[in-house]
Amino acid sequence: MPVTYDVIVVGLGAMGSATAYQLARRGVHVLGLDRFTPPHAFGSSHGETRIIREAYFEHPVYVPMVQRAYELWRDLEKESGTTLLRETGGVMIGRPDSDLVKGARHSAELHGLRYEMLTAGQVRERFPALHPESDMVAVWEPRAGVLFVDACIIAHLGQAQRYGAELRYEEPMLRWEPERDGIRVLTAQGEYRAQQLIITAGAWLSVFFPDLPLRVERQVLFWFDHASDSEMFTADRCPVHLWQFDGRRFFYGFPDLGNGVKVAFHHGGEITTVDAVRRRVEAGEMQETRAALRRFVPAADGTPLASTVCLYTNTPDEHFLIDRHPQHPQVLIASACSGHGFKFSPVVGELLADLAQDNQPRFDLSLFRKLAVG
Ligand SMILES: Cc1cc2nc3c(=O)[nH]c(=O)nc-3n(C[C@H](O)[C@H](O)[C@H](O)COP(=O)(O)OP(=O)(O)OC[C@H]3O[C@@H](n4cnc5c(N)ncnc54)[C@H](O)[C@@H]3O)c2cc1C
């Protein structure tokens, strides 16, 4: 007889680990499955750090969600006794009419957030590592910062287990089948039943739902040693920084948190699949990143230290997908990526747990409900 649970969570990366935790702490009998042993470097949640920011340029609807995320990350820090988040402040830099600057300012105004507008000269003066061009301006916000990704996932998984979740690693779901009053999940090791299934499989979602309009994008992260004056890149002198330039090109970087200066482009990567993605970084791929560094963060154009390939899973409008399966309401699906989901993972976990328990979700999900009711 298959073992029976209340909820099975498939995929225990950023979103699934948070979901398993949220459910288990409410006393729900949870099974979590992952094809690898998370945290791992094959999906979307590796590479040391992620940015968290409050003056959300993508849409003001995210501001209350990120505020809730701060609360939940801090609660998880207390519960797990681990440092997960470091506030460094953040600057969003671009032309005054760029989506980044305009959007961040709009969200800050609408939600009464603390922020300052800085000229290019003020940015250079305050943060000497950053060299905006003279027609650029910046939105500075004090609460932006850095999340330590492995620690975040380990904390969610560890606490989920403490509350009784059963987590099985190296055991991919092979397929799922709806049943009259629940769901059946098959893996190479066995067969499990539950009332509900939550699929948070990241870039692998399309394997189960090939018709979803999701596009996997290859993104390369680089770490560089700074060429000069290492003091410029300490977290108290170098906030997290996002740049929009040459129209719709986006670039971002972190202070040196011990392993060099991490920088990357946001979007603009190859469209691929989890099976076909080129995991190797070729020597020539660094040139474009170096060019952006020379232009905007010249002191970080030092010796290359490391690089890694990571995957974005993009929806067409780059807002998340959090919804019920249109034909099988006992199945919930979440793809909270599009290159900006990590910071929200505790909130996505909370929302999915609420949906699974038929509670009114804390936030309006209309922007994220993308599955047509069939
Ligand atoms: C380079 C890069 C930079 C980013 N920067 C930021 C940032 O600064 N700030 C921010 O907020 N967000 C950022 N993001 C986005 C954020 O990292 C993602 O939104 C988030 O990590 C997605 O989490 P996930 O749980 O959907 O996917 P993942 O963490 O990849 O988890 C999916 C899990 O599903 C498992 N799985 C797959 N198939 C199966 C199966 N059949 N059975 C069982 N398990 C399975 C996988 O093994 C994996 O563990 C960035 C993303 C990348 C790639």
Short mmCIF file of C-alpha atoms and ligand atoms in Angstrom, two decimals:
data_model
loop_
_atom_site.label_atom_id
_atom_site.label_comp_id
_atom_site.label_asym_id
_atom_site.label_seq_id
_atom_site.Cartn_x
_atom_site.Cartn_y
_atom_site.Cartn_z
CA MET A 1 0.00 0.00 0.00
CA PRO A 2 1.39 3.44 -0.84
CA VAL A 3 2.25 5.66 2.12
CA THR A 4 -0.28 8.48 2.58
CA TYR A 5 0.37 12.16 3.40
CA ASP A 6 -1.66 15.34 3.55
CA VAL A 7 0.59 17.13 1.05
CA ILE A 8 3.51 16.10 -1.14
CA VAL A 9 5.91 18.90 -2.15
CA VAL A 10 7.97 18.11 -5.24
CA GLY A 11 11.16 20.17 -5.55
CA LEU A 12 12.86 21.35 -2.35
CA GLY A 13 14.82 24.33 -3.62
CA ALA A 14 14.03 27.88 -2.57
CA MET A 15 10.23 27.65 -2.92
CA GLY A 16 9.71 23.99 -2.00
CA SER A 17 11.87 24.10 1.14
CA ALA A 18 9.88 27.11 2.37
CA THR A 19 6.58 25.42 1.51
CA ALA A 20 7.49 22.21 3.32
CA TYR A 21 8.49 24.29 6.35
CA GLN A 22 5.31 26.38 6.35
CA LEU A 23 3.11 23.29 6.10
CA ALA A 24 4.99 21.20 8.66
CA ARG A 25 4.93 23.93 11.30
CA ARG A 26 1.13 24.04 10.92
CA GLY A 27 0.99 20.33 11.75
CA VAL A 28 0.39 19.16 8.17
CA HIS A 29 1.76 15.70 7.36
CA VAL A 30 4.23 16.53 4.55
CA LEU A 31 6.43 14.52 2.26
CA GLY A 32 9.08 16.50 0.35
CA LEU A 33 10.89 15.01 -2.64
CA ASP A 34 13.92 16.32 -4.50
CA ARG A 35 15.81 14.89 -7.45
CA PHE A 36 19.12 16.02 -5.89
CA THR A 37 20.28 16.86 -2.35
CA PRO A 38 19.44 20.53 -1.78
CA PRO A 39 21.02 22.99 -1.64
CA HIS A 40 22.72 22.07 -4.93
CA ALA A 41 24.16 23.83 -7.97
CA PHE A 42 21.94 22.51 -10.79
CA GLY A 43 18.86 24.75 -10.56
CA SER A 44 18.19 28.39 -9.77
CA SER A 45 19.24 28.80 -6.14
CA HIS A 46 23.04 28.55 -6.01
CA GLY A 47 25.88 31.05 -6.24
CA GLU A 48 26.26 32.18 -2.65
CA THR A 49 23.92 35.18 -2.48
CA ARG A 50 20.73 36.85 -3.70
CA ILE A 51 19.61 40.46 -3.47
CA ILE A 52 16.63 41.48 -1.36
CA ARG A 53 15.24 44.97 -1.95
CA GLU A 54 12.12 46.80 -0.94
CA ALA A 55 11.61 49.67 -3.46
CA TYR A 56 10.52 47.13 -6.01
CA PHE A 57 10.87 48.46 -9.54
CA GLU A 58 9.08 45.55 -11.21
CA HIS A 59 5.66 46.38 -9.65
CA PRO A 60 4.52 48.04 -6.40
CA VAL A 61 2.39 44.99 -5.62
CA TYR A 62 5.59 43.23 -4.48
CA VAL A 63 6.37 45.78 -1.74
CA PRO A 64 4.05 44.37 0.98
CA MET A 65 5.19 40.90 -0.05
CA VAL A 66 8.85 41.73 0.39
CA GLN A 67 8.04 43.39 3.72
CA ARG A 68 6.45 40.13 4.83
CA ALA A 69 9.52 38.29 3.50
CA TYR A 70 11.80 40.37 5.76
CA GLU A 71 9.68 39.34 8.76
CA LEU A 72 9.72 35.68 7.80
CA TRP A 73 13.48 35.63 7.09
CA ARG A 74 14.14 37.23 10.48
CA ASP A 75 11.82 34.71 12.19
CA LEU A 76 13.64 31.87 10.48
CA GLU A 77 16.99 33.29 11.58
CA LYS A 78 15.79 33.21 15.20
CA GLU A 79 14.31 29.76 14.90
CA SER A 80 17.36 28.24 13.20
CA GLY A 81 20.03 30.30 14.99
CA THR A 82 21.61 31.16 11.59
CA THR A 83 22.42 34.44 9.83
CA LEU A 84 20.43 34.50 6.60
CA LEU A 85 20.14 38.19 5.68
CA ARG A 86 22.55 41.08 5.79
CA GLU A 87 21.24 44.57 5.11
CA THR A 88 23.79 46.54 3.09
CA GLY A 89 21.51 49.16 1.56
CA GLY A 90 20.97 49.18 -2.19
CA VAL A 91 21.23 51.55 -5.15
CA MET A 92 19.23 51.29 -8.36
CA ILE A 93 21.14 53.27 -10.98
CA GLY A 94 20.10 54.39 -14.46
CA ARG A 95 18.74 57.27 -16.49
CA PRO A 96 15.95 59.12 -14.67
CA ASP A 97 13.33 57.70 -17.06
CA SER A 98 14.62 54.09 -16.95
CA ASP A 99 12.24 51.36 -15.73
CA LEU A 100 14.63 50.66 -12.87
CA VAL A 101 14.86 54.18 -11.47
CA LYS A 102 11.29 55.20 -12.27
CA GLY A 103 9.82 51.94 -10.98
CA ALA A 104 11.84 51.89 -7.74
CA ARG A 105 10.95 55.50 -7.03
CA HIS A 106 7.28 54.89 -7.76
CA SER A 107 7.13 51.90 -5.38
CA ALA A 108 8.98 53.85 -2.69
CA GLU A 109 6.61 56.83 -3.02
CA LEU A 110 3.46 54.72 -3.13
CA HIS A 111 4.38 52.74 -0.04
CA GLY A 112 6.04 55.57 1.89
CA LEU A 113 9.43 53.81 1.99
CA ARG A 114 12.62 55.46 3.12
CA TYR A 115 14.70 56.35 0.07
CA GLU A 116 16.94 59.04 -1.37
CA MET A 117 17.51 60.22 -4.91
CA LEU A 118 21.24 60.61 -5.62
CA THR A 119 23.04 62.26 -8.50
CA ALA A 120 25.86 60.44 -10.26
CA GLY A 121 28.35 62.59 -8.31
CA GLN A 122 26.73 61.76 -4.98
CA VAL A 123 26.86 58.04 -5.77
CA ARG A 124 30.60 58.25 -6.57
CA GLU A 125 31.24 60.22 -3.43
CA ARG A 126 29.28 57.97 -1.12
CA PHE A 127 30.15 54.64 -2.75
CA PRO A 128 33.56 55.08 -4.43
CA ALA A 129 33.44 51.66 -6.13
CA LEU A 130 30.46 52.73 -8.25
CA HIS A 131 30.96 54.99 -11.28
CA PRO A 132 27.63 56.02 -12.79
CA GLU A 133 27.73 58.11 -15.96
CA SER A 134 26.92 61.78 -15.53
CA ASP A 135 23.35 61.52 -16.87
CA MET A 136 22.51 58.67 -14.49
CA VAL A 137 20.80 59.00 -11.13
CA ALA A 138 20.19 56.51 -8.34
CA VAL A 139 17.48 55.48 -5.92
CA TRP A 140 19.14 54.55 -2.65
CA GLU A 141 17.21 52.44 -0.15
CA PRO A 142 18.52 51.48 3.26
CA ARG A 143 16.90 48.06 3.75
CA ALA A 144 18.18 46.29 0.65
CA GLY A 145 20.73 43.59 1.26
CA VAL A 146 21.98 40.09 0.74
CA LEU A 147 20.49 36.67 1.42
CA PHE A 148 22.84 33.73 1.90
CA VAL A 149 21.18 31.14 -0.30
CA ASP A 150 22.53 27.85 1.00
CA ALA A 151 21.91 28.87 4.61
CA CYS A 152 18.34 29.90 3.72
CA ILE A 153 17.49 26.56 2.12
CA ILE A 154 19.25 24.56 4.83
CA ALA A 155 17.35 26.49 7.51
CA HIS A 156 13.96 25.92 5.84
CA LEU A 157 14.65 22.21 5.32
CA GLY A 158 16.08 21.72 8.80
CA GLN A 159 13.14 23.41 10.48
CA ALA A 160 10.65 21.55 8.25
CA GLN A 161 12.16 18.28 9.47
CA ARG A 162 12.09 19.47 13.04
CA TYR A 163 8.34 19.98 12.66
CA GLY A 164 7.94 16.48 11.28
CA ALA A 165 8.23 16.80 7.50
CA GLU A 166 9.63 13.70 5.81
CA LEU A 167 12.20 14.75 3.21
CA ARG A 168 13.54 12.35 0.62
CA TYR A 169 16.51 13.40 -1.51
CA GLU A 170 17.88 11.88 -4.74
CA GLU A 171 14.33 10.67 -5.38
CA PRO A 172 12.78 12.48 -8.36
CA MET A 173 9.08 12.33 -9.01
CA LEU A 174 8.71 10.38 -12.25
CA ARG A 175 5.04 11.11 -12.70
CA TRP A 176 1.87 12.02 -10.87
CA GLU A 177 -1.66 10.76 -11.31
CA PRO A 178 -4.84 12.35 -10.06
CA GLU A 179 -7.11 10.11 -8.02
CA ARG A 180 -10.70 10.62 -6.96
CA ASP A 181 -9.81 12.12 -3.61
CA GLY A 182 -6.18 13.03 -3.99
CA ILE A 183 -3.05 12.30 -5.88
CA ARG A 184 -0.55 9.49 -6.49
CA VAL A 185 3.14 10.20 -6.99
CA LEU A 186 5.55 7.70 -8.46
CA THR A 187 9.29 7.66 -8.00
CA ALA A 188 11.88 4.99 -8.78
CA GLN A 189 11.81 4.03 -5.09
CA GLY A 190 8.10 3.88 -4.49
CA GLU A 191 4.63 5.22 -4.66
CA TYR A 192 3.06 7.83 -2.39
CA ARG A 193 -0.47 9.15 -1.93
CA ALA A 194 -1.62 12.51 -0.63
CA GLN A 195 -4.64 14.74 -0.63
CA GLN A 196 -2.69 17.46 -2.43
CA LEU A 197 0.44 17.89 -4.50
CA ILE A 198 2.53 21.06 -4.71
CA ILE A 199 5.01 21.20 -7.58
CA THR A 200 7.87 23.66 -7.06
CA ALA A 201 10.30 22.06 -9.48
CA GLY A 202 11.86 25.30 -10.76
CA ALA A 203 13.41 24.93 -14.21
CA TRP A 204 12.13 21.34 -14.35
CA LEU A 205 8.45 22.41 -14.25
CA SER A 206 8.18 22.22 -18.02
CA VAL A 207 9.07 18.54 -17.87
CA PHE A 208 5.70 17.94 -16.22
CA PHE A 209 3.83 20.80 -17.88
CA PRO A 210 5.27 21.23 -21.37
CA ASP A 211 2.40 23.53 -22.34
CA LEU A 212 3.17 26.16 -19.70
CA PRO A 213 4.61 29.32 -21.29
CA LEU A 214 7.88 29.11 -19.31
CA ARG A 215 11.30 29.84 -20.80
CA VAL A 216 14.49 28.66 -19.15
CA GLU A 217 17.31 31.17 -19.51
CA ARG A 218 21.01 30.50 -18.90
CA GLN A 219 22.66 33.09 -16.65
CA VAL A 220 26.35 33.25 -15.75
CA LEU A 221 27.58 34.61 -12.42
CA PHE A 222 31.18 35.84 -12.08
CA TRP A 223 33.38 36.60 -9.10
CA PHE A 224 36.36 38.94 -9.51
CA ASP A 225 39.17 39.99 -7.25
CA HIS A 226 39.21 43.76 -7.00
CA ALA A 227 42.09 45.37 -8.79
CA SER A 228 42.68 48.05 -6.17
CA ASP A 229 41.55 49.48 -2.84
CA SER A 230 39.72 46.54 -1.29
CA GLU A 231 38.16 48.90 1.27
CA MET A 232 35.81 50.15 -1.45
CA PHE A 233 34.03 46.82 -1.59
CA THR A 234 33.34 46.17 2.08
CA ALA A 235 29.63 45.83 2.82
CA ASP A 236 29.51 49.13 4.71
CA ARG A 237 30.94 51.06 1.73
CA CYS A 238 29.46 49.15 -1.17
CA PRO A 239 25.71 48.49 -1.17
CA VAL A 240 24.12 45.97 -3.52
CA HIS A 241 23.81 47.75 -6.85
CA LEU A 242 21.57 47.35 -9.90
CA TRP A 243 22.14 49.15 -13.16
CA GLN A 244 20.00 49.77 -16.21
CA PHE A 245 21.92 51.05 -19.23
CA ASP A 246 21.88 51.13 -23.04
CA GLY A 247 18.10 50.83 -23.12
CA ARG A 248 17.04 47.63 -21.42
CA ARG A 249 20.32 46.06 -20.29
CA PHE A 250 20.47 45.19 -16.58
CA PHE A 251 23.58 44.48 -14.55
CA TYR A 252 24.05 43.98 -10.79
CA GLY A 253 26.70 43.43 -8.18
CA PHE A 254 27.43 42.77 -4.52
CA PRO A 255 29.99 43.94 -2.00
CA ASP A 256 32.90 41.57 -1.37
CA LEU A 257 31.60 39.22 1.31
CA GLY A 258 34.80 37.19 1.45
CA ASN A 259 35.02 35.46 -1.92
CA GLY A 260 35.49 38.45 -4.23
CA VAL A 261 33.05 40.76 -5.99
CA LYS A 262 30.09 38.94 -7.52
CA VAL A 263 28.51 40.50 -10.63
CA ALA A 264 26.13 39.39 -13.39
CA PHE A 265 23.74 40.51 -16.06
CA HIS A 266 20.03 40.23 -15.34
CA HIS A 267 18.44 38.58 -18.42
CA GLY A 268 19.94 38.58 -21.91
CA GLY A 269 21.10 34.93 -21.52
CA GLU A 270 20.64 32.00 -23.90
CA ILE A 271 17.18 30.41 -23.94
CA THR A 272 17.64 26.72 -23.19
CA THR A 273 16.23 23.75 -21.24
CA VAL A 274 17.39 21.95 -18.09
CA ASP A 275 18.62 19.06 -20.23
CA ALA A 276 20.35 21.05 -22.96
CA VAL A 277 21.87 23.89 -20.91
CA ARG A 278 25.62 24.48 -21.35
CA ARG A 279 26.91 24.15 -17.79
CA ARG A 280 30.48 25.14 -18.71
CA VAL A 281 31.44 28.80 -18.81
CA GLU A 282 33.62 29.46 -21.89
CA ALA A 283 36.62 31.79 -21.64
CA GLY A 284 35.11 34.37 -24.00
CA GLU A 285 31.90 34.74 -21.99
CA MET A 286 33.53 36.98 -19.46
CA GLN A 287 34.34 39.77 -21.90
CA GLU A 288 30.92 41.40 -21.83
CA THR A 289 30.87 41.36 -18.05
CA ARG A 290 34.34 42.87 -17.93
CA ALA A 291 33.22 45.63 -20.29
CA ALA A 292 30.33 46.50 -17.95
CA LEU A 293 32.71 46.44 -14.98
CA ARG A 294 35.22 48.73 -16.68
CA ARG A 295 32.38 51.13 -17.38
CA PHE A 296 30.57 51.13 -14.04
CA VAL A 297 32.65 49.37 -11.35
CA PRO A 298 36.21 49.72 -12.67
CA ALA A 299 38.04 48.69 -9.50
CA ALA A 300 36.34 45.28 -9.66
CA ASP A 301 37.90 44.47 -13.04
CA GLY A 302 40.57 42.28 -11.44
CA THR A 303 41.53 38.61 -11.59
CA PRO A 304 38.59 36.32 -12.34
CA LEU A 305 38.05 34.05 -9.34
CA ALA A 306 35.04 31.89 -10.15
CA SER A 307 31.96 31.55 -12.32
CA THR A 308 28.85 29.39 -12.42
CA VAL A 309 25.82 28.83 -14.63
CA CYS A 310 22.40 29.32 -13.08
CA LEU A 311 18.89 29.09 -14.55
CA TYR A 312 16.08 31.62 -14.72
CA THR A 313 12.61 30.24 -15.41
CA ASN A 314 10.73 33.13 -16.97
CA THR A 315 7.02 33.69 -17.41
CA PRO A 316 6.04 35.94 -20.35
CA ASP A 317 5.39 38.98 -18.11
CA GLU A 318 8.14 38.09 -15.60
CA HIS A 319 5.65 38.00 -12.73
CA PHE A 320 5.42 34.71 -10.85
CA LEU A 321 3.12 31.79 -11.47
CA ILE A 322 1.28 30.62 -8.34
CA ASP A 323 -1.90 28.77 -9.16
CA ARG A 324 -4.01 25.64 -9.02
CA HIS A 325 -3.98 23.16 -11.84
CA PRO A 326 -7.07 24.02 -13.90
CA GLN A 327 -8.29 20.43 -14.27
CA HIS A 328 -6.94 18.96 -11.02
CA PRO A 329 -7.47 21.42 -8.17
CA GLN A 330 -5.63 19.13 -5.75
CA VAL A 331 -2.43 20.16 -7.57
CA LEU A 332 -0.77 23.53 -6.91
CA ILE A 333 2.01 24.82 -9.14
CA ALA A 334 4.47 27.60 -8.40
CA SER A 335 7.23 29.06 -10.50
CA ALA A 336 8.42 32.08 -8.59
CA CYS A 337 11.53 32.91 -10.52
CA SER A 338 11.85 35.12 -13.62
CA GLY A 339 15.17 36.02 -12.03
CA HIS A 340 13.79 37.73 -8.94
CA GLY A 341 12.02 35.16 -6.77
CA PHE A 342 14.47 34.09 -4.10
CA LYS A 343 13.78 36.93 -1.67
CA PHE A 344 10.08 35.97 -1.69
CA SER A 345 10.54 32.26 -1.02
CA PRO A 346 9.20 32.35 2.57
CA VAL A 347 6.18 34.31 1.34
CA VAL A 348 5.58 31.92 -1.54
CA GLY A 349 5.81 29.06 0.97
CA GLU A 350 3.26 30.79 3.18
CA LEU A 351 0.93 31.47 0.24
CA LEU A 352 1.11 27.88 -0.99
CA ALA A 353 0.47 26.57 2.52
CA ASP A 354 -2.57 28.86 2.77
CA LEU A 355 -3.89 27.70 -0.58
CA ALA A 356 -3.35 24.06 0.40
CA GLN A 357 -5.28 24.64 3.62
CA ASP A 358 -8.04 26.63 1.88
CA ASN A 359 -7.17 29.73 3.90
CA GLN A 360 -7.58 33.16 2.38
CA PRO A 361 -4.07 34.04 1.10
CA ARG A 362 -2.52 37.08 2.75
CA PHE A 363 -1.91 38.75 -0.65
CA ASP A 364 -3.93 39.22 -3.79
CA LEU A 365 -2.68 36.58 -6.20
CA SER A 366 -4.33 37.85 -9.39
CA LEU A 367 -1.00 38.86 -10.93
CA PHE A 368 0.27 35.32 -10.35
CA ARG A 369 -2.72 33.22 -11.40
CA LYS A 370 -1.74 32.31 -14.91
CA LEU A 371 -3.47 28.98 -15.48
CA ALA A 372 -6.73 29.23 -17.38
CA VAL A 373 -9.57 27.47 -15.60
CA GLY A 374 -10.52 24.62 -17.93
C1 LIG B 1 21.83 33.86 -11.50
C2 LIG B 1 20.59 34.14 -10.72
C3 LIG B 1 20.50 35.29 -9.96
C4 LIG B 1 19.33 35.57 -9.25
N1 LIG B 1 19.30 36.68 -8.46
C5 LIG B 1 18.25 36.89 -7.65
C6 LIG B 1 18.28 37.93 -6.70
O1 LIG B 1 19.27 38.66 -6.59
N2 LIG B 1 17.21 38.09 -5.88
C7 LIG B 1 16.13 37.27 -5.96
O2 LIG B 1 15.19 37.46 -5.18
N3 LIG B 1 16.07 36.25 -6.85
C8 LIG B 1 17.10 36.04 -7.69
N4 LIG B 1 17.10 35.00 -8.56
C9 LIG B 1 15.91 34.17 -8.69
C10 LIG B 1 15.83 33.09 -7.60
O3 LIG B 1 17.09 32.56 -7.34
C11 LIG B 1 14.82 32.05 -8.05
O4 LIG B 1 13.57 32.71 -8.16
C12 LIG B 1 14.68 30.92 -7.06
O5 LIG B 1 15.93 30.41 -6.72
C13 LIG B 1 13.81 29.83 -7.70
O6 LIG B 1 13.59 28.82 -6.75
P1 LIG B 1 12.80 27.49 -7.12
O7 LIG B 1 12.47 26.83 -5.86
O8 LIG B 1 11.70 27.82 -8.08
O9 LIG B 1 13.87 26.64 -7.99
P2 LIG B 1 15.06 25.73 -7.43
O10 LIG B 1 15.63 26.32 -6.20
O11 LIG B 1 15.95 25.45 -8.58
O12 LIG B 1 14.33 24.41 -6.96
C14 LIG B 1 13.74 23.49 -7.82
C15 LIG B 1 13.98 22.12 -7.19
O13 LIG B 1 13.17 21.15 -7.84
C16 LIG B 1 13.90 19.94 -7.84
N5 LIG B 1 13.29 19.05 -8.82
C17 LIG B 1 13.24 19.22 -10.15
N6 LIG B 1 12.58 18.19 -10.74
C18 LIG B 1 12.20 17.35 -9.74
C19 LIG B 1 11.50 16.11 -9.70
N7 LIG B 1 11.05 15.50 -10.81
N8 LIG B 1 11.31 15.51 -8.50
C20 LIG B 1 11.77 16.09 -7.36
N9 LIG B 1 12.45 17.26 -7.37
C21 LIG B 1 12.66 17.88 -8.52
C22 LIG B 1 15.31 20.39 -8.18
O14 LIG B 1 16.28 19.42 -7.85
C23 LIG B 1 15.42 21.66 -7.35
O15 LIG B 1 15.99 21.40 -6.07
C24 LIG B 1 18.23 34.69 -9.31
C25 LIG B 1 18.31 33.52 -10.07
C26 LIG B 1 19.48 33.22 -10.75
C27 LIG B 1 19.55 31.95 -11.56
#
